[in-house]
Amino acid sequence: MATRARTDPATEAWTLLIKLMWSQRGRLAAWAGEEGLSPMQVHALRHLDPERPVAMSELAESLVCDASNVTGIVDRLESHGLVERRSTPEDRRVKRLFLTEAGELTRGRLLGRMHAPPPELRALTPAEQRQLRDLLRRALGPA
Amino acid sequence: MATRARTDPATEAWTLLIKLMWSQRGRLAAWAGEEGLSPMQVHALRHLDPERPVAMSELAESLVCDASNVTGIVDRLESHGLVERRSTPEDRRVKRLFLTEAGELTRGRLLGRMHAPPPELRALTPAEQRQLRDLLRRALGPA
DNA sequence: TATTGTTATACTCTATAACTATA
DNA sequence: TATAGTTATAGAGTATAACAATA
C-alpha cells in the first residue's frame, strides 16, 4: 500500500540489523560485569592488539571518541592490571598500550563470548550461515 | 591452519556484523547532536510509539537498563518538549509516554536517517540486498 | 505486601578547553 | 609552531538501595 520506502530491501535489512544488534545489548553488559569491567572498557580491550601495541591516539580513533576519554578508560584498565602504557623511544610523546598476561587472558575470554553467534544466527542452516557470511564479506570490502 | 573456530561461518558472519555496527557509532552520535540530543535519548525516542503510548517500565525494558535511568532520560526528553508523561486512570502508579508534535517530527527525522542503509549495504546489488533481507527475516523469526 | 516510578549516591563515559612535554 | 597525551570541568548514562504512592 504505497509504503515503498519501508519495503526497500536494503532499508529493511538494515532495520533488522539494528534490531538484532540492539537485542544483544544486555549480554555484553553482563559479560563485562562478570569481569568487573564496563562495556566501554571491553571495547577498548577488543581494539587492543596483543601482536602490535596500539598508541593512545589510535585507540581513540578506534573507539570513535575524544582522546581525553581514552586517558580515563586506559587508567581504569591499567588499575585492573590488564594494560600497560609505555612511551616510545622514537617519539616520546607517543604512548603505546601493551596487554599484560592477565589482559590477554581477559581479552581472549571476552572475545570468545562476544564473537560467538547469538541464537538468531545459530537458527539459520549452515548453508544460510555461509550465505550470510559471504554477503557480509562482500559488503565490508574485499579485505 | 587449524584456526577452525575462527572460520566457522556463523562466527565469521557475527564478527563482521559487530564490525559493521561499530563502524556506524559516529553517525548516530552526530545525528543526535544535530538535534541537541544524546545517543541514548535517540534510542529512547526510537522505542516510543506514536500509536501506542508506552509505560516507563516498558521503555526501561526496551532500553535494557534500570528503571531509575529512565526517569532521567525521560526528564531530558520532556525538558526538550518531545515527550509528555501522563498517569493512567486504570492504575495511577504507571505513567505512559506520549510524543508531542515536536517529538513525533524529531523522531521521524532521526528514524529516517538511522534506517537508511549505510554505504556498505548500498554497495550490494539489489539481488544481494534482497538475499540479506530474507536471511535476516529468517533469523529474526517468523514475525 | 507487592509494584511503579522517583530520589540519592557513586562511578563511568562524554566533549570542550586549557595545559605539559615533546617534536 | 604543531602534536600526543593529560587535566579540569560539566553533563549524561549506569546500577544499587531506599523511598513514596498506589494497588
Short mmCIF file of C-alpha atoms (C1' of nucleotides) in Angstrom, two decimals:
data_model
loop_
_atom_site.label_atom_id
_atom_site.label_comp_id
_atom_site.label_asym_id
_atom_site.label_seq_id
_atom_site.Cartn_x
_atom_site.Cartn_y
_atom_site.Cartn_z
CA MET A 1 0.00 0.00 0.00
CA ALA A 2 2.36 2.66 -1.20
CA THR A 3 4.81 2.22 1.68
CA ARG A 4 7.52 1.86 -0.88
CA ALA A 5 10.43 3.24 1.10
CA ARG A 6 9.61 0.95 4.02
CA THR A 7 9.82 -2.12 1.86
CA ASP A 8 13.10 -1.27 0.15
CA PRO A 9 15.19 -4.42 0.78
CA ALA A 10 18.36 -2.64 1.93
CA THR A 11 16.37 -0.46 4.32
CA GLU A 12 14.52 -3.40 5.75
CA ALA A 13 17.74 -5.41 6.07
CA TRP A 14 19.40 -2.53 7.89
CA THR A 15 16.42 -2.04 10.19
CA LEU A 16 16.51 -5.74 11.05
CA LEU A 17 20.24 -5.49 11.74
CA ILE A 18 19.72 -2.57 14.11
CA LYS A 19 17.10 -4.62 15.91
CA LEU A 20 19.36 -7.66 16.09
CA MET A 21 22.34 -5.76 17.44
CA TRP A 22 20.27 -3.83 19.96
CA SER A 23 18.88 -7.09 21.29
CA GLN A 24 22.42 -8.08 22.26
CA ARG A 25 22.93 -5.03 24.49
CA GLY A 26 22.35 -6.85 27.74
CA ARG A 27 24.74 -9.69 27.01
CA LEU A 28 27.80 -7.50 26.65
CA ALA A 29 26.96 -5.57 29.80
CA ALA A 30 26.59 -8.83 31.69
CA TRP A 31 29.86 -10.32 30.40
CA ALA A 32 31.72 -7.11 31.14
CA GLY A 33 30.24 -7.06 34.63
CA GLU A 34 31.45 -10.60 35.30
CA GLU A 35 34.99 -9.39 34.61
CA GLY A 36 34.49 -6.27 36.72
CA LEU A 37 34.61 -4.07 33.63
CA SER A 38 32.31 -1.63 31.84
CA PRO A 39 31.15 -2.20 28.26
CA MET A 40 33.41 0.58 27.01
CA GLN A 41 36.42 -0.95 28.73
CA VAL A 42 35.63 -4.20 26.94
CA HIS A 43 35.50 -2.41 23.61
CA ALA A 44 38.85 -0.84 24.36
CA LEU A 45 40.28 -4.26 25.17
CA ARG A 46 38.78 -5.54 21.93
CA HIS A 47 40.64 -2.90 19.92
CA LEU A 48 43.98 -3.59 21.55
CA ASP A 49 46.27 -5.95 19.73
CA PRO A 50 48.46 -8.50 21.54
CA GLU A 51 50.72 -8.58 18.48
CA ARG A 52 51.04 -4.86 17.81
CA PRO A 53 50.88 -2.32 20.65
CA VAL A 54 48.48 0.47 19.80
CA ALA A 55 49.02 4.17 20.57
CA MET A 56 46.54 6.09 22.72
CA SER A 57 45.55 8.18 19.71
CA GLU A 58 44.90 5.06 17.64
CA LEU A 59 42.67 3.68 20.35
CA ALA A 60 40.76 6.97 20.47
CA GLU A 61 40.14 6.64 16.75
CA SER A 62 39.04 3.02 17.06
CA LEU A 63 36.65 3.88 19.88
CA VAL A 64 35.34 6.92 18.00
CA CYS A 65 35.70 9.18 20.99
CA ASP A 66 37.83 12.07 22.13
CA ALA A 67 41.41 11.41 23.21
CA SER A 68 40.65 12.81 26.65
CA ASN A 69 38.25 9.93 27.29
CA VAL A 70 40.85 7.35 26.47
CA THR A 71 43.04 8.61 29.26
CA GLY A 72 40.39 7.63 31.79
CA ILE A 73 39.41 4.38 30.12
CA VAL A 74 43.03 3.23 29.97
CA ASP A 75 43.59 4.43 33.55
CA ARG A 76 40.90 2.00 34.67
CA LEU A 77 42.17 -0.87 32.55
CA GLU A 78 45.64 -0.21 33.93
CA SER A 79 44.38 -0.17 37.51
CA HIS A 80 42.83 -3.56 36.81
CA GLY A 81 46.27 -4.74 35.75
CA LEU A 82 45.16 -5.55 32.21
CA VAL A 83 47.14 -2.96 30.27
CA GLU A 84 50.44 -1.11 30.48
CA ARG A 85 51.36 2.27 28.99
CA ARG A 86 54.88 2.63 27.62
CA SER A 87 56.42 5.68 25.98
CA THR A 88 58.03 5.01 22.64
CA PRO A 89 61.75 5.77 22.20
CA GLU A 90 61.28 7.21 18.69
CA ASP A 91 58.75 9.83 19.77
CA ARG A 92 58.48 10.21 23.49
CA ARG A 93 55.12 11.93 23.23
CA VAL A 94 53.51 8.74 22.00
CA LYS A 95 52.41 6.08 24.47
CA ARG A 96 51.71 2.57 23.27
CA LEU A 97 49.42 0.13 25.02
CA PHE A 98 50.64 -3.33 25.95
CA LEU A 99 48.36 -6.06 27.20
CA THR A 100 49.57 -7.77 30.37
CA GLU A 101 49.26 -11.51 30.71
CA ALA A 102 46.02 -11.04 32.63
CA GLY A 103 44.88 -8.59 29.98
CA GLU A 104 45.42 -11.08 27.21
CA LEU A 105 43.53 -13.77 29.09
CA THR A 106 40.61 -11.46 29.90
CA ARG A 107 40.53 -10.17 26.34
CA GLY A 108 40.53 -13.72 24.99
CA ARG A 109 37.70 -14.77 27.28
CA LEU A 110 35.58 -11.77 26.32
CA LEU A 111 36.27 -12.04 22.61
CA GLY A 112 35.35 -15.69 22.70
CA ARG A 113 31.98 -14.84 24.16
CA MET A 114 31.38 -11.76 22.01
CA HIS A 115 32.23 -13.46 18.75
CA ALA A 116 30.04 -16.46 19.48
CA PRO A 117 27.00 -16.03 17.22
CA PRO A 118 23.72 -15.37 19.05
CA PRO A 119 20.74 -17.74 18.87
CA GLU A 120 19.29 -15.79 15.95
CA LEU A 121 22.24 -16.71 13.72
CA ARG A 122 22.52 -20.23 15.05
CA ALA A 123 18.90 -20.70 13.99
CA LEU A 124 19.98 -20.47 10.35
CA THR A 125 21.04 -23.56 8.45
CA PRO A 126 24.76 -23.98 7.72
CA ALA A 127 24.10 -23.06 4.10
CA GLU A 128 22.31 -19.88 5.15
CA GLN A 129 25.11 -19.03 7.56
CA ARG A 130 27.62 -19.30 4.73
CA GLN A 131 25.39 -17.18 2.53
CA LEU A 132 25.18 -14.51 5.22
CA ARG A 133 28.92 -14.60 5.76
CA ASP A 134 29.55 -14.22 2.03
CA LEU A 135 27.18 -11.28 1.76
CA LEU A 136 28.86 -9.52 4.66
CA ARG A 137 32.32 -10.22 3.26
CA ARG A 138 31.16 -8.61 0.04
CA ALA A 139 29.61 -5.62 1.81
CA LEU A 140 32.56 -4.97 4.09
CA GLY A 141 35.03 -4.92 1.28
CA PRO A 142 37.49 -7.27 -0.35
CA ALA A 143 39.84 -7.30 2.65
CA MET B 1 45.90 -23.61 9.50
CA ALA B 2 43.88 -25.18 12.28
CA THR B 3 42.08 -21.94 13.15
CA ARG B 4 38.88 -23.86 12.84
CA ALA B 5 36.70 -21.92 15.25
CA ARG B 6 37.68 -18.67 13.56
CA THR B 7 36.46 -19.88 10.19
CA ASP B 8 33.09 -21.15 11.34
CA PRO B 9 30.68 -19.30 9.02
CA ALA B 10 28.26 -18.12 11.71
CA THR B 11 31.12 -16.86 13.88
CA GLU B 12 32.70 -15.02 11.00
CA ALA B 13 29.34 -13.54 9.98
CA TRP B 14 28.72 -12.36 13.53
CA THR B 15 32.22 -10.89 13.82
CA LEU B 16 31.66 -9.00 10.58
CA LEU B 17 28.32 -7.73 11.87
CA ILE B 18 29.93 -6.45 15.07
CA LYS B 19 32.48 -4.65 12.93
CA LEU B 20 29.81 -3.19 10.66
CA MET B 21 27.66 -1.91 13.51
CA TRP B 22 30.60 -0.48 15.42
CA SER B 23 31.65 1.45 12.33
CA GLN B 24 28.32 3.30 12.50
CA ARG B 25 28.95 4.61 16.02
CA GLY B 26 29.93 8.08 14.96
CA ARG B 27 26.95 8.65 12.68
CA LEU B 28 24.34 8.23 15.40
CA ALA B 29 26.24 10.48 17.77
CA ALA B 30 26.44 13.14 15.07
CA TRP B 31 22.76 12.96 14.14
CA ALA B 32 21.74 13.05 17.79
CA GLY B 33 23.98 16.05 18.34
CA GLU B 34 22.35 17.92 15.46
CA GLU B 35 19.03 17.55 17.29
CA GLY B 36 20.58 18.55 20.60
CA LEU B 37 20.17 15.03 21.95
CA SER B 38 22.38 12.23 23.23
CA PRO B 39 22.53 8.82 21.55
CA MET B 40 20.60 7.26 24.43
CA GLN B 41 17.84 9.84 24.15
CA VAL B 42 17.55 8.95 20.47
CA HIS B 43 17.22 5.29 21.31
CA ALA B 44 14.50 6.15 23.80
CA LEU B 45 12.68 8.14 21.13
CA ARG B 46 13.09 5.20 18.78
CA HIS B 47 11.34 2.88 21.22
CA LEU B 48 8.42 5.22 21.79
CA ASP B 49 5.34 4.59 19.70
CA PRO B 50 3.22 7.42 18.30
CA GLU B 51 0.30 5.00 18.05
CA ARG B 52 0.55 3.35 21.43
CA PRO B 53 1.88 5.23 24.47
CA VAL B 54 4.48 3.20 26.28
CA ALA B 55 4.86 2.93 30.06
CA MET B 56 8.09 3.94 31.79
CA SER B 57 8.69 0.33 32.77
CA GLU B 58 8.22 -0.82 29.19
CA LEU B 59 10.75 1.73 28.00
CA ALA B 60 13.21 0.55 30.63
CA GLU B 61 12.85 -2.96 29.28
CA SER B 62 13.31 -1.81 25.67
CA LEU B 63 16.41 0.17 26.60
CA VAL B 64 17.77 -2.73 28.66
CA CYS B 65 18.57 -0.52 31.60
CA ASP B 66 17.35 0.07 35.11
CA ALA B 67 14.08 1.92 35.62
CA SER B 68 15.89 4.59 37.62
CA ASN B 69 17.81 5.63 34.50
CA VAL B 70 14.65 6.06 32.50
CA THR B 71 13.46 8.72 34.91
CA GLY B 72 16.41 10.91 33.96
CA ILE B 73 16.34 10.10 30.24
CA VAL B 74 12.65 10.96 30.01
CA ASP B 75 13.18 14.07 32.16
CA ARG B 76 15.57 15.35 29.49
CA LEU B 77 13.31 14.43 26.58
CA GLU B 78 10.47 16.15 28.40
CA SER B 79 12.54 19.28 29.00
CA HIS B 80 13.19 19.32 25.25
CA GLY B 81 9.44 19.29 24.74
CA LEU B 82 9.50 16.00 22.85
CA VAL B 83 7.64 13.78 25.29
CA GLU B 84 4.89 14.02 27.90
CA ARG B 85 4.30 11.81 30.93
CA ARG B 86 0.69 11.04 31.80
CA SER B 87 -0.61 8.86 34.63
CA THR B 88 -3.06 6.19 33.58
CA PRO B 89 -6.56 6.21 35.10
CA GLU B 90 -6.68 2.40 35.45
CA ASP B 91 -3.52 2.19 37.54
CA ARG B 92 -2.30 5.51 38.77
CA ARG B 93 1.17 4.15 39.51
CA VAL B 94 2.02 3.69 35.85
CA LYS B 95 2.94 6.62 33.64
CA ARG B 96 2.63 6.41 29.90
CA LEU B 97 4.79 8.36 27.48
CA PHE B 98 3.18 10.46 24.76
CA LEU B 99 5.14 12.03 21.94
CA THR B 100 4.43 15.70 21.41
CA GLU B 101 4.08 17.06 17.91
CA ALA B 102 7.72 18.15 18.00
CA GLY B 103 8.63 14.76 19.37
CA GLU B 104 7.00 12.95 16.50
CA LEU B 105 8.73 15.17 13.97
CA THR B 106 12.14 14.74 15.60
CA ARG B 107 11.61 11.01 15.92
CA GLY B 108 10.62 10.76 12.27
CA ARG B 109 13.67 12.70 11.13
CA LEU B 110 16.03 10.57 13.20
CA LEU B 111 14.44 7.28 12.22
CA GLY B 112 14.64 8.24 8.58
CA ARG B 113 18.37 8.77 8.92
CA MET B 114 19.02 5.76 11.14
CA HIS B 115 17.13 3.32 8.96
CA ALA B 116 18.81 4.49 5.78
CA PRO B 117 21.26 1.70 4.91
CA PRO B 118 24.96 2.62 5.18
CA PRO B 119 27.31 2.57 2.19
CA GLU B 120 28.35 -0.99 2.96
CA LEU B 121 24.83 -2.29 2.29
CA ARG B 122 24.22 0.02 -0.65
CA ALA B 123 27.34 -1.50 -2.21
CA LEU B 124 25.46 -4.78 -2.61
CA THR B 125 23.43 -5.50 -5.72
CA PRO B 126 19.63 -5.38 -5.40
CA ALA B 127 19.54 -9.16 -5.57
CA GLU B 128 22.09 -9.42 -2.75
CA GLN B 129 20.17 -6.88 -0.69
CA ARG B 130 17.03 -9.00 -1.00
CA GLN B 131 19.03 -12.08 -0.09
CA LEU B 132 20.37 -10.37 3.01
CA ARG B 133 16.91 -9.15 3.97
CA ASP B 134 15.47 -12.64 3.59
CA LEU B 135 18.21 -14.19 5.71
CA LEU B 136 17.63 -11.65 8.46
CA ARG B 137 13.87 -12.15 8.31
CA ARG B 138 14.50 -15.85 8.78
CA ALA B 139 16.96 -15.31 11.62
CA LEU B 140 14.82 -12.81 13.48
CA GLY B 141 11.80 -15.04 13.47
CA PRO B 142 8.63 -15.50 11.50
CA ALA B 143 7.14 -12.20 12.61
"C1'" DT C 1 2.55 -7.00 50.74
"C1'" DA C 2 3.89 -6.12 46.03
"C1'" DT C 3 4.63 -2.90 42.22
"C1'" DT C 4 5.59 1.68 39.61
"C1'" DG C 5 8.22 5.23 39.47
"C1'" DT C 6 11.37 8.55 41.88
"C1'" DT C 7 15.39 10.11 44.60
"C1'" DA C 8 20.12 9.71 46.41
"C1'" DT C 9 24.55 8.10 45.59
"C1'" DA C 10 28.69 6.79 43.38
"C1'" DC C 11 31.02 5.65 39.25
"C1'" DT C 12 31.76 5.72 34.20
"C1'" DC C 13 31.53 7.89 29.63
"C1'" DT C 14 31.39 12.12 27.03
"C1'" DA C 15 33.14 16.51 24.68
"C1'" DT C 16 35.45 21.04 25.26
"C1'" DA C 17 39.11 23.79 26.66
"C1'" DA C 18 43.43 24.59 28.77
"C1'" DC C 19 47.68 22.54 29.88
"C1'" DT C 20 52.50 19.77 29.71
"C1'" DA C 21 56.01 17.59 27.27
"C1'" DT C 22 57.80 16.68 23.47
"C1'" DA C 23 58.83 17.43 18.38
"C1'" DT D 1 54.51 26.06 15.91
"C1'" DA D 2 52.36 21.66 15.95
"C1'" DT D 3 51.26 17.19 18.07
"C1'" DA D 4 50.41 13.36 21.87
"C1'" DG D 5 48.57 12.91 25.90
"C1'" DT D 6 46.72 14.79 30.35
"C1'" DT D 7 43.80 17.52 33.47
"C1'" DA D 8 39.70 20.16 34.71
"C1'" DT D 9 35.03 20.63 34.15
"C1'" DA D 10 30.24 19.86 33.33
"C1'" DG D 11 26.70 16.95 31.69
"C1'" DA D 12 24.81 12.37 30.67
"C1'" DG D 13 24.33 7.22 31.36
"C1'" DT D 14 24.72 3.39 34.76
"C1'" DA D 15 23.29 0.25 38.77
"C1'" DT D 16 22.07 -0.13 43.71
"C1'" DA D 17 19.42 0.98 47.54
"C1'" DA D 18 15.90 3.45 49.88
"C1'" DC D 19 11.60 5.75 49.35
"C1'" DA D 20 6.52 7.42 48.06
"C1'" DA D 21 2.24 6.43 46.11
"C1'" DT D 22 -0.78 3.09 44.66
"C1'" DA D 23 -2.55 -1.46 44.16
#
